[in-house]
Amino acid sequence: MLSKSEKNYFINIPLTVMALVCIVTGFLLDFKLNAFNAKSLHIWSGYILTGILVLHFLMHVEWIANLTKTIFRNKMKVMAAFVTLIVSVGICYSIIVFSPQGNAHGLEGDGRRSFQAE
């Protein structure tokens, strides 16, 4: 039987490999280098990474719950967690809105339409 540390070790190996593959293929695609079918590899490594992350979180749900309880006992730590959440969401929103590839509203990063309005 594997110890808790060994289970973590063996889940972190594929987690790290898939994250690195996803990162490297993401850069390749960003630089328009679709070598060795990087797009498919990027997409599938992202799916596999997501599955492993879910498993990883499920393995640590008790630790997450206990740490969350501890953090919510301290107002400064709650504020730090809230600020971290807001900054993270803000970064994602900024990437979506100001991306040079355009966004769901058809706007380029400078506010111009990236496609013809209907």
PDB file of N, CA and C in Angstrom, residues 3 13 16 53-54 58 79 86-87 91 98 104 111:
ATOM      1  N   SER A   3       1.919   5.079   0.807  1.00  0.00           N
ATOM      2  CA  SER A   3       1.685   6.100   1.834  1.00  0.00           C
ATOM      3  C   SER A   3       1.046   7.320   1.179  1.00  0.00           C
ATOM      4  N   ILE A  13       3.650  13.553 -10.641  1.00  0.00           N
ATOM      5  CA  ILE A  13       4.454  13.294 -11.849  1.00  0.00           C
ATOM      6  C   ILE A  13       3.647  13.578 -13.114  1.00  0.00           C
ATOM      7  N   THR A  16       2.709  17.320 -13.425  1.00  0.00           N
ATOM      8  CA  THR A  16       3.822  18.156 -13.885  1.00  0.00           C
ATOM      9  C   THR A  16       4.085  17.961 -15.374  1.00  0.00           C
ATOM     10  N   LEU A  53      -5.987  17.319 -12.185  1.00  0.00           N
ATOM     11  CA  LEU A  53      -6.196  18.370 -11.172  1.00  0.00           C
ATOM     12  C   LEU A  53      -7.428  18.077 -10.311  1.00  0.00           C
ATOM     13  N   VAL A  54      -8.502  17.615 -10.942  1.00  0.00           N
ATOM     14  CA  VAL A  54      -9.706  17.260 -10.186  1.00  0.00           C
ATOM     15  C   VAL A  54      -9.376  16.144  -9.196  1.00  0.00           C
ATOM     16  N   LEU A  58      -9.501  16.322  -5.130  1.00  0.00           N
ATOM     17  CA  LEU A  58     -10.284  15.358  -4.361  1.00  0.00           C
ATOM     18  C   LEU A  58      -9.425  14.658  -3.306  1.00  0.00           C
ATOM     19  N   MET A  79      -9.280  38.887   3.980  1.00  0.00           N
ATOM     20  CA  MET A  79      -9.084  39.989   3.030  1.00  0.00           C
ATOM     21  C   MET A  79      -8.020  39.623   1.990  1.00  0.00           C
ATOM     22  N   ILE A  86     -10.033  38.456  -6.397  1.00  0.00           N
ATOM     23  CA  ILE A  86     -10.395  39.580  -7.269  1.00  0.00           C
ATOM     24  C   ILE A  86      -9.297  39.852  -8.298  1.00  0.00           C
ATOM     25  N   VAL A  87      -8.050  39.811  -7.882  1.00  0.00           N
ATOM     26  CA  VAL A  87      -6.933  40.040  -8.814  1.00  0.00           C
ATOM     27  C   VAL A  87      -6.898  38.937  -9.869  1.00  0.00           C
ATOM     28  N   ILE A  91      -7.367  39.598 -13.811  1.00  0.00           N
ATOM     29  CA  ILE A  91      -6.372  39.244 -14.828  1.00  0.00           C
ATOM     30  C   ILE A  91      -7.038  38.467 -15.957  1.00  0.00           C
ATOM     31  N   PHE A  98      -8.921  42.521 -23.546  1.00  0.00           N
ATOM     32  CA  PHE A  98      -7.866  43.243 -24.245  1.00  0.00           C
ATOM     33  C   PHE A  98      -6.987  42.365 -25.128  1.00  0.00           C
ATOM     34  N   ALA A 104     -15.464  37.757 -27.222  1.00  0.00           N
ATOM     35  CA  ALA A 104     -16.809  37.286 -27.545  1.00  0.00           C
ATOM     36  C   ALA A 104     -17.702  38.408 -28.066  1.00  0.00           C
ATOM     37  N   GLY A 111     -10.717  48.292 -28.909  1.00  0.00           N
ATOM     38  CA  GLY A 111     -12.118  48.655 -28.988  1.00  0.00           C
ATOM     39  C   GLY A 111     -12.726  48.560 -30.376  1.00  0.00           C
TER      40      GLY A 111
END
